[in-house]
PDB file of C-alpha atoms and ligand atoms in Angstrom:
ATOM      1  CA  MET M  14      12.702  84.470 -61.486  1.00 81.00           C
ATOM      2  CA  THR M  15      10.919  81.118 -61.569  1.00 96.00           C
ATOM      3  CA  TYR M  16      11.529  79.375 -64.821  1.00 98.00           C
ATOM      4  CA  LEU M  17       8.964  76.888 -66.105  1.00 98.00           C
ATOM      5  CA  ILE M  18       9.873  74.074 -68.480  1.00 99.00           C
ATOM      6  CA  CYS M  19       6.912  72.889 -70.531  1.00 99.00           C
ATOM      7  CA  PRO M  20       7.322  69.759 -72.666  1.00 99.00           C
ATOM      8  CA  SER M  21       5.083  69.825 -75.742  1.00 98.00           C
ATOM      9  CA  ILE M  22       3.275  66.486 -75.965  1.00 98.00           C
ATOM     10  CA  LEU M  23       3.061  66.951 -79.732  1.00 98.00           C
ATOM     11  CA  ALA M  24       6.436  65.179 -79.810  1.00 98.00           C
ATOM     12  CA  ALA M  25       5.401  62.385 -77.407  1.00 98.00           C
ATOM     13  CA  ASP M  26       4.571  58.791 -78.324  1.00 98.00           C
ATOM     14  CA  PHE M  27       0.768  59.006 -78.549  1.00 98.00           C
ATOM     15  CA  THR M  28       0.329  55.250 -78.106  1.00 98.00           C
ATOM     16  CA  ARG M  29       1.657  55.699 -74.550  1.00 98.00           C
ATOM     17  CA  LEU M  30       0.614  59.258 -73.814  1.00 98.00           C
ATOM     18  CA  GLY M  31      -0.229  58.857 -70.119  1.00 98.00           C
ATOM     19  CA  GLN M  32       3.091  57.150 -69.464  1.00 98.00           C
ATOM     20  CA  GLU M  33       4.967  59.786 -71.439  1.00 98.00           C
ATOM     21  CA  ILE M  34       3.346  62.577 -69.415  1.00 98.00           C
ATOM     22  CA  ASN M  35       4.140  60.828 -66.128  1.00 98.00           C
ATOM     23  CA  ASN M  36       7.714  60.323 -67.299  1.00 98.00           C
ATOM     24  CA  VAL M  37       8.354  63.984 -68.133  1.00 98.00           C
ATOM     25  CA  LEU M  38       6.692  65.082 -64.904  1.00 98.00           C
ATOM     26  CA  SER M  39       8.937  62.835 -62.853  1.00 98.00           C
ATOM     27  CA  ALA M  40      11.882  64.061 -64.911  1.00 98.00           C
ATOM     28  CA  GLY M  41      11.151  67.563 -63.576  1.00 98.00           C
ATOM     29  CA  ALA M  42       8.757  69.185 -66.074  1.00 98.00           C
ATOM     30  CA  ASP M  43       6.686  72.046 -64.634  1.00 98.00           C
ATOM     31  CA  MET M  44       3.749  72.224 -67.021  1.00 98.00           C
ATOM     32  CA  ILE M  45       2.484  70.196 -69.998  1.00 98.00           C
ATOM     33  CA  HIS M  46       2.166  72.158 -73.260  1.00 99.00           C
ATOM     34  CA  PHE M  47      -0.878  70.934 -75.203  1.00 98.00           C
ATOM     35  CA  ASP M  48      -0.798  71.857 -78.926  1.00 98.00           C
ATOM     36  CA  VAL M  49      -4.163  71.885 -80.681  1.00 99.00           C
ATOM     37  CA  MET M  50      -4.030  72.035 -84.498  1.00 98.00           C
ATOM     38  CA  ASP M  51      -6.983  72.005 -86.883  1.00 98.00           C
ATOM     39  CA  ASN M  52      -5.693  71.527 -90.462  1.00 98.00           C
ATOM     40  CA  HIS M  53      -7.208  74.913 -91.288  1.00 98.00           C
ATOM     41  CA  TYR M  54      -5.484  77.677 -89.335  1.00 98.00           C
ATOM     42  CA  VAL M  55      -2.334  75.538 -89.443  1.00 98.00           C
ATOM     43  CA  PRO M  56      -1.554  72.746 -91.916  1.00 98.00           C
ATOM     44  CA  ASN M  57      -1.553  69.936 -89.379  1.00 98.00           C
ATOM     45  CA  LEU M  58      -4.042  68.055 -87.221  1.00 98.00           C
ATOM     46  CA  SER M  59      -3.309  67.081 -83.640  1.00 98.00           C
ATOM     47  CA  ILE M  60      -5.382  66.500 -80.519  1.00 98.00           C
ATOM     48  CA  GLY M  61      -8.612  67.869 -79.058  1.00 98.00           C
ATOM     49  CA  PRO M  62     -10.425  68.256 -75.738  1.00 98.00           C
ATOM     50  CA  LEU M  63     -11.113  64.520 -75.358  1.00 98.00           C
ATOM     51  CA  VAL M  64      -7.412  63.951 -74.788  1.00 98.00           C
ATOM     52  CA  LEU M  65      -7.361  66.477 -71.949  1.00 98.00           C
ATOM     53  CA  ALA M  66     -10.540  64.845 -70.615  1.00 98.00           C
ATOM     54  CA  SER M  67      -8.753  61.468 -70.516  1.00 98.00           C
ATOM     55  CA  MET M  68      -5.753  63.001 -68.796  1.00 98.00           C
ATOM     56  CA  ARG M  69      -8.007  64.389 -66.078  1.00 97.00           C
ATOM     57  CA  GLU M  70      -9.897  61.066 -65.767  1.00 97.00           C
ATOM     58  CA  GLN M  71      -6.558  59.308 -65.281  1.00 96.00           C
ATOM     59  CA  LYS M  72      -5.781  61.798 -62.480  1.00 96.00           C
ATOM     60  CA  LEU M  73      -3.083  63.555 -64.432  1.00 94.00           C
ATOM     61  CA  ASN M  74      -3.765  66.715 -62.494  1.00 90.00           C
ATOM     62  CA  CYS M  75      -0.598  68.434 -63.609  1.00 97.00           C
ATOM     63  CA  LYS M  76      -0.423  72.016 -64.806  1.00 98.00           C
ATOM     64  CA  VAL M  77      -1.452  72.252 -68.472  1.00 98.00           C
ATOM     65  CA  ASP M  78      -1.192  75.113 -70.939  1.00 98.00           C
ATOM     66  CA  VAL M  79      -3.396  74.700 -73.987  1.00 99.00           C
ATOM     67  CA  HIS M  80      -2.074  76.350 -77.167  1.00 99.00           C
ATOM     68  CA  LEU M  81      -4.993  76.687 -79.570  1.00 99.00           C
ATOM     69  CA  MET M  82      -4.065  76.845 -83.268  1.00 99.00           C
ATOM     70  CA  VAL M  83      -7.646  76.595 -84.526  1.00 98.00           C
ATOM     71  CA  LYS M  84      -9.994  78.875 -86.438  1.00 98.00           C
ATOM     72  CA  PRO M  85     -12.653  79.689 -85.420  1.00 98.00           C
ATOM     73  CA  VAL M  86     -11.493  79.407 -81.836  1.00 98.00           C
ATOM     74  CA  ASP M  87     -14.379  80.367 -79.538  1.00 98.00           C
ATOM     75  CA  ARG M  88     -16.191  77.011 -79.360  1.00 97.00           C
ATOM     76  CA  LEU M  89     -13.000  75.186 -78.436  1.00 98.00           C
ATOM     77  CA  VAL M  90     -12.207  77.672 -75.669  1.00 98.00           C
ATOM     78  CA  GLU M  91     -15.413  76.550 -73.971  1.00 97.00           C
ATOM     79  CA  ASP M  92     -14.700  72.855 -74.529  1.00 98.00           C
ATOM     80  CA  PHE M  93     -11.184  73.031 -73.105  1.00 98.00           C
ATOM     81  CA  ALA M  94     -12.055  75.303 -70.185  1.00 98.00           C
ATOM     82  CA  GLY M  95     -14.223  72.536 -68.719  1.00 97.00           C
ATOM     83  CA  TYR M  96     -11.113  70.400 -68.098  1.00 97.00           C
ATOM     84  CA  LYS M  97      -9.406  73.101 -66.062  1.00 96.00           C
ATOM     85  CA  PRO M  98      -6.170  73.861 -67.853  1.00 98.00           C
ATOM     86  CA  ASP M  99      -4.033  76.554 -66.192  1.00 98.00           C
ATOM     87  CA  PHE M 100      -3.764  78.619 -69.359  1.00 99.00           C
ATOM     88  CA  ILE M 101      -5.512  78.780 -72.720  1.00 99.00           C
ATOM     89  CA  SER M 102      -3.559  80.714 -75.352  1.00 99.00           C
ATOM     90  CA  ILE M 103      -4.992  81.958 -78.610  1.00 99.00           C
ATOM     91  CA  HIS M 104      -3.662  83.511 -81.817  1.00 99.00           C
ATOM     92  CA  PRO M 105      -5.251  86.917 -82.599  1.00 98.00           C
ATOM     93  CA  GLU M 106      -5.691  85.797 -86.234  1.00 98.00           C
ATOM     94  CA  THR M 107      -8.155  83.101 -85.160  1.00 98.00           C
ATOM     95  CA  THR M 108     -10.862  85.325 -83.708  1.00 98.00           C
ATOM     96  CA  GLU M 109     -12.898  88.224 -85.112  1.00 98.00           C
ATOM     97  CA  HIS M 110     -13.031  89.756 -81.629  1.00 98.00           C
ATOM     98  CA  LEU M 111      -9.833  89.224 -79.696  1.00 98.00           C
ATOM     99  CA  HIS M 112     -10.979  91.238 -76.675  1.00 98.00           C
ATOM    100  CA  LYS M 113     -14.150  89.170 -76.364  1.00 98.00           C
ATOM    101  CA  THR M 114     -12.379  85.817 -76.697  1.00 98.00           C
ATOM    102  CA  LEU M 115      -9.753  86.713 -74.079  1.00 98.00           C
ATOM    103  CA  ALA M 116     -12.529  87.852 -71.741  1.00 98.00           C
ATOM    104  CA  ALA M 117     -14.391  84.579 -72.327  1.00 98.00           C
ATOM    105  CA  ILE M 118     -11.323  82.541 -71.307  1.00 98.00           C
ATOM    106  CA  ARG M 119     -11.117  84.495 -68.024  1.00 98.00           C
ATOM    107  CA  GLU M 120     -14.881  84.123 -67.435  1.00 98.00           C
ATOM    108  CA  HIS M 121     -14.398  80.363 -67.638  1.00 98.00           C
ATOM    109  CA  GLY M 122     -11.896  80.558 -64.790  1.00 98.00           C
ATOM    110  CA  VAL M 123      -8.809  79.974 -66.958  1.00 98.00           C
ATOM    111  CA  ARG M 124      -5.819  82.309 -67.341  1.00 98.00           C
ATOM    112  CA  PRO M 125      -5.733  83.804 -70.873  1.00 99.00           C
ATOM    113  CA  GLY M 126      -2.683  83.861 -73.129  1.00 99.00           C
ATOM    114  CA  ILE M 127      -1.986  85.607 -76.431  1.00 99.00           C
ATOM    115  CA  VAL M 128       0.316  84.156 -79.090  1.00 99.00           C
ATOM    116  CA  PHE M 129       2.504  86.090 -81.535  1.00 98.00           C
ATOM    117  CA  ASN M 130       3.574  84.442 -84.780  1.00 98.00           C
ATOM    118  CA  PRO M 131       6.939  85.447 -86.224  1.00 98.00           C
ATOM    119  CA  ALA M 132       5.229  88.093 -88.415  1.00 97.00           C
ATOM    120  CA  THR M 133       2.572  89.298 -85.945  1.00 98.00           C
ATOM    121  CA  PRO M 134       3.456  92.802 -84.688  1.00 98.00           C
ATOM    122  CA  ILE M 135       4.137  92.782 -80.943  1.00 98.00           C
ATOM    123  CA  ASP M 136       2.546  96.222 -80.468  1.00 98.00           C
ATOM    124  CA  LEU M 137      -0.851  94.535 -80.542  1.00 98.00           C
ATOM    125  CA  LEU M 138       0.012  93.483 -76.990  1.00 98.00           C
ATOM    126  CA  ASP M 139      -0.503  97.077 -75.812  1.00 98.00           C
ATOM    127  CA  GLU M 140      -4.222  96.787 -76.563  1.00 98.00           C
ATOM    128  CA  VAL M 141      -4.837  93.693 -74.429  1.00 98.00           C
ATOM    129  CA  ILE M 142      -2.020  93.598 -71.877  1.00 98.00           C
ATOM    130  CA  ASP M 143      -4.495  94.122 -69.016  1.00 98.00           C
ATOM    131  CA  MET M 144      -6.368  90.991 -70.066  1.00 98.00           C
ATOM    132  CA  VAL M 145      -3.623  88.386 -70.425  1.00 99.00           C
ATOM    133  CA  ASP M 146      -1.596  86.300 -67.967  1.00 99.00           C
ATOM    134  CA  LEU M 147       0.701  84.797 -70.587  1.00 99.00           C
ATOM    135  CA  VAL M 148       2.398  86.066 -73.736  1.00 99.00           C
ATOM    136  CA  LEU M 149       3.654  83.375 -76.076  1.00 99.00           C
ATOM    137  CA  ILE M 150       6.256  84.282 -78.684  1.00 99.00           C
ATOM    138  CA  MET M 151       6.407  81.743 -81.510  1.00 99.00           C
ATOM    139  CA  SER M 152       9.997  81.131 -82.565  1.00 99.00           C
ATOM    140  CA  VAL M 153       8.813  79.004 -85.521  1.00 98.00           C
ATOM    141  CA  ASN M 154       5.742  79.258 -87.729  1.00 98.00           C
ATOM    142  CA  PRO M 155       2.996  77.281 -85.982  1.00 98.00           C
ATOM    143  CA  GLY M 156       2.010  73.863 -87.285  1.00 98.00           C
ATOM    144  CA  PHE M 157       4.847  71.436 -86.713  1.00 98.00           C
ATOM    145  CA  GLY M 158       7.328  70.336 -84.119  1.00 98.00           C
ATOM    146  CA  GLY M 159      10.991  69.919 -84.915  1.00 98.00           C
ATOM    147  CA  GLN M 160      11.475  73.194 -86.835  1.00 98.00           C
ATOM    148  CA  LYS M 161      14.459  75.500 -86.660  1.00 98.00           C
ATOM    149  CA  PHE M 162      14.460  78.418 -84.187  1.00 98.00           C
ATOM    150  CA  ILE M 163      13.913  81.793 -85.930  1.00 98.00           C
ATOM    151  CA  PRO M 164      16.549  84.220 -84.530  1.00 98.00           C
ATOM    152  CA  SER M 165      14.375  87.371 -84.866  1.00 97.00           C
ATOM    153  CA  SER M 166      12.297  86.018 -81.964  1.00 98.00           C
ATOM    154  CA  ILE M 167      15.044  87.204 -79.619  1.00 98.00           C
ATOM    155  CA  GLY M 168      14.316  90.870 -80.368  1.00 98.00           C
ATOM    156  CA  LYS M 169      10.607  90.219 -80.027  1.00 98.00           C
ATOM    157  CA  LEU M 170      11.084  88.619 -76.625  1.00 98.00           C
ATOM    158  CA  SER M 171      12.972  91.682 -75.362  1.00 98.00           C
ATOM    159  CA  LYS M 172      10.221  93.990 -76.596  1.00 98.00           C
ATOM    160  CA  ALA M 173       7.547  91.830 -74.944  1.00 99.00           C
ATOM    161  CA  ARG M 174       9.541  91.737 -71.683  1.00 98.00           C
ATOM    162  CA  LYS M 175       9.700  95.552 -71.604  1.00 98.00           C
ATOM    163  CA  LYS M 176       5.965  95.840 -72.167  1.00 99.00           C
ATOM    164  CA  ILE M 177       5.271  93.310 -69.406  1.00 98.00           C
ATOM    165  CA  GLU M 178       7.532  95.172 -66.983  1.00 98.00           C
ATOM    166  CA  ARG M 179       5.870  98.480 -67.786  1.00 98.00           C
ATOM    167  CA  SER M 180       2.445  96.935 -67.149  1.00 98.00           C
ATOM    168  CA  GLY M 181       3.455  95.816 -63.647  1.00 98.00           C
ATOM    169  CA  ARG M 182       1.255  92.745 -64.121  1.00 98.00           C
ATOM    170  CA  ASP M 183       2.092  89.127 -63.335  1.00 98.00           C
ATOM    171  CA  ILE M 184       2.429  87.815 -66.906  1.00 98.00           C
ATOM    172  CA  ARG M 185       4.478  84.825 -67.995  1.00 98.00           C
ATOM    173  CA  LEU M 186       6.579  85.212 -71.136  1.00 99.00           C
ATOM    174  CA  GLN M 187       6.666  81.927 -73.008  1.00 99.00           C
ATOM    175  CA  ILE M 188       8.754  80.909 -76.018  1.00 99.00           C
ATOM    176  CA  ASP M 189       7.754  78.046 -78.323  1.00 99.00           C
ATOM    177  CA  GLY M 190       9.600  76.449 -81.231  1.00 98.00           C
ATOM    178  CA  GLY M 191      13.083  75.043 -81.667  1.00 98.00           C
ATOM    179  CA  ILE M 192      14.043  75.394 -77.985  1.00 99.00           C
ATOM    180  CA  SER M 193      16.753  73.144 -76.559  1.00 98.00           C
ATOM    181  CA  ALA M 194      19.448  73.172 -73.879  1.00 98.00           C
ATOM    182  CA  ASP M 195      21.674  74.896 -76.448  1.00 98.00           C
ATOM    183  CA  ASN M 196      19.581  78.071 -76.827  1.00 98.00           C
ATOM    184  CA  ILE M 197      17.486  78.178 -73.633  1.00 98.00           C
ATOM    185  CA  ALA M 198      19.924  80.528 -71.868  1.00 98.00           C
ATOM    186  CA  GLN M 199      19.849  82.904 -74.829  1.00 98.00           C
ATOM    187  CA  VAL M 200      16.044  83.173 -74.820  1.00 98.00           C
ATOM    188  CA  ALA M 201      15.995  83.523 -71.027  1.00 98.00           C
ATOM    189  CA  THR M 202      18.486  86.382 -71.284  1.00 98.00           C
ATOM    190  CA  ALA M 203      16.126  88.053 -73.772  1.00 98.00           C
ATOM    191  CA  GLY M 204      13.311  87.834 -71.217  1.00 98.00           C
ATOM    192  CA  ALA M 205      11.571  84.460 -71.538  1.00 99.00           C
ATOM    193  CA  ASP M 206      10.636  82.702 -68.291  1.00 99.00           C
ATOM    194  CA  THR M 207       8.508  79.829 -69.641  1.00 99.00           C
ATOM    195  CA  PHE M 208       9.971  77.420 -72.181  1.00 99.00           C
ATOM    196  CA  VAL M 209       8.175  75.003 -74.494  1.00 99.00           C
ATOM    197  CA  ALA M 210      10.282  72.138 -75.792  1.00 99.00           C
ATOM    198  CA  GLY M 211       8.893  69.254 -77.817  1.00 98.00           C
ATOM    199  CA  SER M 212      11.517  67.383 -79.817  1.00 98.00           C
ATOM    200  CA  ALA M 213      14.422  68.420 -77.591  1.00 98.00           C
ATOM    201  CA  ILE M 214      12.831  66.525 -74.690  1.00 98.00           C
ATOM    202  CA  PHE M 215      10.712  63.733 -76.176  1.00 98.00           C
ATOM    203  CA  LYS M 216      13.202  62.796 -78.882  1.00 98.00           C
ATOM    204  CA  SER M 217      16.017  62.592 -76.342  1.00 98.00           C
ATOM    205  CA  GLY M 218      16.853  59.260 -74.788  1.00 91.00           C
ATOM    206  CA  ASP M 219      16.795  60.552 -71.220  1.00 98.00           C
ATOM    207  CA  TYR M 220      14.130  63.116 -70.274  1.00 98.00           C
ATOM    208  CA  LYS M 221      15.652  63.858 -66.883  1.00 98.00           C
ATOM    209  CA  ALA M 222      19.145  64.406 -68.266  1.00 98.00           C
ATOM    210  CA  THR M 223      17.732  66.783 -70.893  1.00 98.00           C
ATOM    211  CA  ILE M 224      15.619  68.791 -68.434  1.00 98.00           C
ATOM    212  CA  ASP M 225      18.544  68.916 -65.983  1.00 98.00           C
ATOM    213  CA  LYS M 226      20.752  70.265 -68.768  1.00 98.00           C
ATOM    214  CA  MET M 227      18.168  72.982 -69.483  1.00 98.00           C
ATOM    215  CA  ARG M 228      18.066  73.942 -65.794  1.00 98.00           C
ATOM    216  CA  GLU M 229      21.848  74.068 -65.625  1.00 98.00           C
ATOM    217  CA  ALA M 230      21.892  76.404 -68.625  1.00 98.00           C
ATOM    218  CA  LEU M 231      19.235  78.584 -66.958  1.00 98.00           C
ATOM    219  CA  ALA M 232      21.183  78.699 -63.711  1.00 98.00           C
ATOM    220  CA  GLY M 233      23.940  80.543 -65.578  1.00 96.00           C
ATOM    221  CA  VAL M 234      21.612  83.353 -66.771  1.00 97.00           C
TER     222      VAL M 234
HETATM  223  C1  DX5 P 325       4.403  74.375 -83.105  1.00 90.78           C
HETATM  224  C2  DX5 P 325       3.995  74.067 -81.682  1.00 90.78           C
HETATM  225  C3  DX5 P 325       5.128  73.774 -80.754  1.00 90.78           C
HETATM  226  C4  DX5 P 325       5.933  72.571 -81.090  1.00 90.78           C
HETATM  227  C5  DX5 P 325       7.295  72.734 -80.489  1.00 90.78           C
HETATM  228  O1  DX5 P 325       3.285  74.828 -83.794  1.00 90.78           O
HETATM  229  O2  DX5 P 325       3.281  75.156 -81.134  1.00 90.78           O
HETATM  230  O3  DX5 P 325       4.668  73.730 -79.421  1.00 90.78           O
HETATM  231  O4  DX5 P 325       5.379  71.382 -80.617  1.00 90.78           O
HETATM  232  O5  DX5 P 325       8.096  71.684 -80.922  1.00 90.78           O
HETATM  233  P1  DX5 P 325       9.666  71.774 -80.966  1.00 90.78           P
HETATM  234  O6  DX5 P 325      10.143  72.044 -79.560  1.00 90.78           O
HETATM  235  O7  DX5 P 325      10.042  70.449 -81.486  1.00 90.78           O
HETATM  236  O8  DX5 P 325      10.026  72.920 -81.881  1.00 90.78           O
HETATM  237 ZN1   ZN P 326       2.832  75.190 -78.987  1.00 90.78          ZN
END
C-alpha cells in the first residue's frame, strides 16, 4: 500500500505560499491539497484558479489535488483543469448532473474524485464507481480547517474500502478533516490510503518532524 500525505494549504501562511509549499514538499509531502471554498456551498471563502496558475508559473510542478467546495461547480472544473492538477474532487450536492460533471473532469485529462460529507450516504458511490479515481471521505463538515475529527467517518471509510475492492479499480481513498499523527493509523486501518492534514502540519513548528511522525504511525498499520 502506498500512502500519500497531502498537506492542505488552507492552513498555510498565504503571505509566503510558495515558500510554504516548497517547505512541506521538502519535508516529505506527497501531494498538495488545494481547498476551494465559495461562501455559498460552504460558509467560507478561500482560493481560486489564479493561485494554482501562479504555482505552475513558479514551477511548482508538484502533485496537486483540488477539492472543490463550490456551487455551481462546472465552470470551475474547466478553469482548474487548465492548470493540470492530478485530481479534481467534487461534492455531489454541488452539481445537478453528477455523472456529467465527473465525465467532464475526465475529458479534461484530470482524474475525477467524489467527496462524501458526514451525512452523505456512501451508497451513492455504487452509481459512479466506474467513473472516479478518488473517493474522499470528509471527517468534518466542509468549510473550515482545524475542526474535530468525526468518529463515524471510520465506519464510512470501511464501507468505501469494501466498495473499492469489489470494483477492482485503482481508486485512492482519501480522508480529510481533523487528521494528525495521533489518528492517522486508525483511519489507515479503516481503509484510507491518502491523508489530508492542514493544521496538524502547518501549525506545527517542524513540518518534517510532523510528517515523519505520521509515516512512523503508518508503518505500524
Ligand atoms: C475542510 C477542508 C480541509 C481542511 C483540513 O473543509 O476540506 O481540507 O483544510 O484541515 P484540518 O486538517 O485542519 O482539519
Ligand atoms: Zn479539503
